[in-house]
Amino acid sequence: MKTFLIYFLLGVLMCLWLPGIGFSNSQYLSLRKVGELKEGSYSDVFVQGRYAYCAAAKTGLDIIDVSDPSIPKKIGNYDTPGYAIKLHVSGNYAYVADRGGGLQVIDVSRPQAPVRVGNYSTSGRVEDVCVIGTIAYVANGYDGLSILDVSNPAAPFMKGQCNKINWLDAT
């Protein structure tokens, strides 16, 4: 009983002390809304330059001009075959993790008119993607991690796979 009481008191002290660590400097708490886009439902956003690339679930990839954050404007869309859940933008290409549609590679060099240039169907349910250089790391749920070569965005191909993972939904 004495041990329980000591741990309980330590827990209470930690609960009282820890919240103060993150909020002790109020200069980081001055957030304010500067703009709003009243359309779409997004599960992921990747900002590069003046554009926000958004995974728009059933409607695929939305491209938003955020050069003036007070008035963001949707300027482009590419409707993917599945459910766009996550994305990564590298150079002129958006790599979209599309549940039911695999990895979609979309040319966004003309943001008003994005075009699919390639895709890769994985064995699992695509959950996330991260691109570093010419390699795409794709989280495939129960089928683990696929490592794809995307040096030619029109023809991604498998370089390796790690399927010794129970579930992978983030890269």
mmCIF file of C-alpha atoms in Angstrom, residues 10-169:
data_model
loop_
_atom_site.group_PDB
_atom_site.id
_atom_site.type_symbol
_atom_site.label_atom_id
_atom_site.label_comp_id
_atom_site.label_asym_id
_atom_site.label_seq_id
_atom_site.Cartn_x
_atom_site.Cartn_y
_atom_site.Cartn_z
ATOM 1 C CA LEU A 10 4.679 10.891 -8.011
ATOM 2 C CA GLY A 11 2.084 10.521 -10.781
ATOM 3 C CA VAL A 12 0.081 13.486 -9.488
ATOM 4 C CA LEU A 13 3.226 15.613 -9.268
ATOM 5 C CA MET A 14 4.220 14.660 -12.829
ATOM 6 C CA CYS A 15 0.751 15.545 -14.115
ATOM 7 C CA LEU A 16 0.979 18.940 -12.461
ATOM 8 C CA TRP A 17 4.556 19.615 -13.553
ATOM 9 C CA LEU A 18 4.729 18.258 -17.164
ATOM 10 C CA PRO A 19 2.065 20.494 -18.766
ATOM 11 C CA GLY A 20 4.057 23.534 -17.678
ATOM 12 C CA ILE A 21 7.109 22.411 -19.645
ATOM 13 C CA GLY A 22 5.498 22.777 -23.073
ATOM 14 C CA PHE A 23 3.621 25.962 -22.296
ATOM 15 C CA SER A 24 6.110 27.851 -20.158
ATOM 16 C CA ASN A 25 7.088 30.163 -23.017
ATOM 17 C CA SER A 26 3.968 31.980 -24.223
ATOM 18 C CA GLN A 27 5.628 33.370 -27.378
ATOM 19 C CA TYR A 28 4.895 30.035 -29.077
ATOM 20 C CA LEU A 29 1.178 30.233 -28.296
ATOM 21 C CA SER A 30 0.286 33.217 -30.437
ATOM 22 C CA LEU A 31 -1.493 31.376 -33.251
ATOM 23 C CA ARG A 32 -4.187 33.054 -35.291
ATOM 24 C CA LYS A 33 -6.164 32.085 -38.348
ATOM 25 C CA VAL A 34 -5.191 34.118 -41.410
ATOM 26 C CA GLY A 35 -7.306 32.406 -44.048
ATOM 27 C CA GLU A 36 -9.681 29.572 -44.750
ATOM 28 C CA LEU A 37 -10.784 27.391 -47.627
ATOM 29 C CA LYS A 38 -14.388 26.322 -47.176
ATOM 30 C CA GLU A 39 -14.366 23.307 -49.452
ATOM 31 C CA GLY A 40 -12.891 19.867 -49.338
ATOM 32 C CA SER A 41 -11.947 17.450 -46.616
ATOM 33 C CA TYR A 42 -8.244 16.709 -46.388
ATOM 34 C CA SER A 43 -6.345 13.891 -44.696
ATOM 35 C CA ASP A 44 -2.871 15.230 -45.554
ATOM 36 C CA VAL A 45 -1.271 18.456 -46.765
ATOM 37 C CA PHE A 46 2.180 19.026 -48.263
ATOM 38 C CA VAL A 47 3.252 22.640 -48.832
ATOM 39 C CA GLN A 48 5.912 23.445 -51.415
ATOM 40 C CA GLY A 49 6.482 27.002 -52.575
ATOM 41 C CA ARG A 50 3.207 28.802 -53.206
ATOM 42 C CA TYR A 51 1.091 25.641 -53.359
ATOM 43 C CA ALA A 52 -0.505 23.324 -50.823
ATOM 44 C CA TYR A 53 -1.018 19.823 -52.183
ATOM 45 C CA CYS A 54 -3.876 18.080 -50.397
ATOM 46 C CA ALA A 55 -4.940 14.433 -50.175
ATOM 47 C CA ALA A 56 -8.667 14.911 -50.700
ATOM 48 C CA ALA A 57 -9.950 11.398 -49.976
ATOM 49 C CA LYS A 58 -12.586 10.452 -52.580
ATOM 50 C CA THR A 59 -11.699 13.312 -54.935
ATOM 51 C CA GLY A 60 -7.956 12.612 -55.111
ATOM 52 C CA LEU A 61 -5.400 15.415 -55.168
ATOM 53 C CA ASP A 62 -6.379 19.066 -54.704
ATOM 54 C CA ILE A 63 -3.888 21.857 -55.390
ATOM 55 C CA ILE A 64 -4.392 25.092 -53.476
ATOM 56 C CA ASP A 65 -2.642 28.389 -54.240
ATOM 57 C CA VAL A 66 -1.535 29.741 -50.850
ATOM 58 C CA SER A 67 0.645 32.593 -52.137
ATOM 59 C CA ASP A 68 -1.777 34.892 -50.281
ATOM 60 C CA PRO A 69 -2.637 32.917 -47.133
ATOM 61 C CA SER A 70 -5.616 35.145 -46.377
ATOM 62 C CA ILE A 71 -7.397 33.970 -49.551
ATOM 63 C CA PRO A 72 -6.345 30.420 -50.501
ATOM 64 C CA LYS A 73 -7.719 29.285 -53.878
ATOM 65 C CA LYS A 74 -8.242 25.779 -55.208
ATOM 66 C CA ILE A 75 -6.665 25.827 -58.662
ATOM 67 C CA GLY A 76 -6.293 22.180 -59.611
ATOM 68 C CA ASN A 77 -7.500 18.632 -58.999
ATOM 69 C CA TYR A 78 -6.655 15.134 -60.125
ATOM 70 C CA ASP A 79 -9.239 12.495 -59.211
ATOM 71 C CA THR A 80 -7.360 9.336 -58.254
ATOM 72 C CA PRO A 81 -8.986 5.913 -58.690
ATOM 73 C CA GLY A 82 -9.055 5.129 -54.950
ATOM 74 C CA TYR A 83 -9.068 7.086 -51.708
ATOM 75 C CA ALA A 84 -6.191 9.606 -51.481
ATOM 76 C CA ILE A 85 -4.963 9.337 -47.904
ATOM 77 C CA LYS A 86 -1.370 10.693 -47.839
ATOM 78 C CA LEU A 87 1.043 12.355 -50.229
ATOM 79 C CA HIS A 88 4.558 13.605 -50.742
ATOM 80 C CA VAL A 89 5.692 16.167 -53.302
ATOM 81 C CA SER A 90 9.174 16.026 -54.780
ATOM 82 C CA GLY A 91 10.122 18.336 -57.627
ATOM 83 C CA ASN A 92 7.326 18.367 -60.205
ATOM 84 C CA TYR A 93 5.669 15.189 -58.953
ATOM 85 C CA ALA A 94 3.089 14.428 -56.294
ATOM 86 C CA TYR A 95 3.256 10.866 -55.011
ATOM 87 C CA VAL A 96 -0.187 9.967 -53.672
ATOM 88 C CA ALA A 97 -0.860 7.023 -51.359
ATOM 89 C CA ASP A 98 -4.213 6.014 -52.786
ATOM 90 C CA ARG A 99 -6.111 3.297 -50.886
ATOM 91 C CA GLY A 100 -7.501 0.991 -53.512
ATOM 92 C CA GLY A 101 -5.425 2.640 -56.236
ATOM 93 C CA GLY A 102 -1.839 1.981 -55.157
ATOM 94 C CA LEU A 103 0.809 4.678 -55.491
ATOM 95 C CA GLN A 104 -0.210 7.376 -57.983
ATOM 96 C CA VAL A 105 2.494 9.563 -59.551
ATOM 97 C CA ILE A 106 1.071 12.889 -60.701
ATOM 98 C CA ASP A 107 2.907 15.574 -62.674
ATOM 99 C CA VAL A 108 2.139 18.899 -60.970
ATOM 100 C CA SER A 109 4.420 21.104 -63.095
ATOM 101 C CA ARG A 110 1.212 22.782 -64.304
ATOM 102 C CA PRO A 111 -0.745 23.049 -61.029
ATOM 103 C CA GLN A 112 -3.956 24.050 -62.822
ATOM 104 C CA ALA A 113 -3.857 20.823 -64.874
ATOM 105 C CA PRO A 114 -2.197 17.955 -62.971
ATOM 106 C CA VAL A 115 -1.727 14.747 -64.973
ATOM 107 C CA ARG A 116 -1.058 11.193 -63.827
ATOM 108 C CA VAL A 117 2.171 9.950 -65.385
ATOM 109 C CA GLY A 118 2.605 6.674 -63.544
ATOM 110 C CA ASN A 119 1.404 4.358 -60.845
ATOM 111 C CA TYR A 120 2.434 1.282 -58.924
ATOM 112 C CA SER A 121 -0.023 -1.292 -57.625
ATOM 113 C CA THR A 122 1.126 -2.732 -54.321
ATOM 114 C CA SER A 123 0.032 -5.990 -52.745
ATOM 115 C CA GLY A 124 -1.295 -4.189 -49.677
ATOM 116 C CA ARG A 125 -3.437 -1.222 -48.794
ATOM 117 C CA VAL A 126 -1.297 1.873 -49.413
ATOM 118 C CA GLU A 127 -1.305 4.070 -46.292
ATOM 119 C CA ASP A 128 1.591 6.532 -46.643
ATOM 120 C CA VAL A 129 4.502 7.517 -48.857
ATOM 121 C CA CYS A 130 7.793 9.361 -48.407
ATOM 122 C CA VAL A 131 10.133 10.159 -51.288
ATOM 123 C CA ILE A 132 13.842 10.778 -50.801
ATOM 124 C CA GLY A 133 15.751 11.406 -54.003
ATOM 125 C CA THR A 134 14.673 8.706 -56.453
ATOM 126 C CA ILE A 135 13.380 6.278 -53.817
ATOM 127 C CA ALA A 136 9.765 6.100 -52.617
ATOM 128 C CA TYR A 137 9.055 4.388 -49.302
ATOM 129 C CA VAL A 138 5.474 3.130 -49.300
ATOM 130 C CA ALA A 139 3.646 1.919 -46.175
ATOM 131 C CA ASN A 140 1.368 -0.987 -47.164
ATOM 132 C CA GLY A 141 -0.571 -1.826 -44.023
ATOM 133 C CA TYR A 142 -0.251 -5.567 -43.299
ATOM 134 C CA ASP A 143 2.114 -6.014 -46.247
ATOM 135 C CA GLY A 144 4.818 -3.861 -44.661
ATOM 136 C CA LEU A 145 7.116 -1.477 -46.494
ATOM 137 C CA SER A 146 7.701 -1.317 -50.255
ATOM 138 C CA ILE A 147 10.808 0.444 -51.533
ATOM 139 C CA LEU A 148 10.305 1.746 -55.060
ATOM 140 C CA ASP A 149 12.675 3.304 -57.579
ATOM 141 C CA VAL A 150 10.955 6.399 -58.998
ATOM 142 C CA SER A 151 13.873 7.708 -61.070
ATOM 143 C CA ASN A 152 11.482 7.364 -64.019
ATOM 144 C CA PRO A 153 8.167 8.624 -62.546
ATOM 145 C CA ALA A 154 6.232 7.049 -65.427
ATOM 146 C CA ALA A 155 7.468 3.570 -64.492
ATOM 147 C CA PRO A 156 8.120 3.080 -60.766
ATOM 148 C CA PHE A 157 9.490 -0.362 -59.912
ATOM 149 C CA MET A 158 10.135 -2.391 -56.774
ATOM 150 C CA LYS A 159 13.662 -2.289 -55.368
ATOM 151 C CA GLY A 160 12.883 -4.083 -52.143
ATOM 152 C CA GLN A 161 10.295 -4.958 -49.566
ATOM 153 C CA CYS A 162 10.089 -5.550 -45.845
ATOM 154 C CA ASN A 163 6.976 -7.504 -44.957
ATOM 155 C CA LYS A 164 8.047 -8.708 -41.516
ATOM 156 C CA ILE A 165 5.951 -5.992 -39.898
ATOM 157 C CA ASN A 166 2.517 -6.559 -38.326
ATOM 158 C CA TRP A 167 1.068 -3.289 -39.668
ATOM 159 C CA LEU A 168 2.660 -0.215 -41.214
ATOM 160 C CA ASP A 169 0.680 2.926 -41.860
#
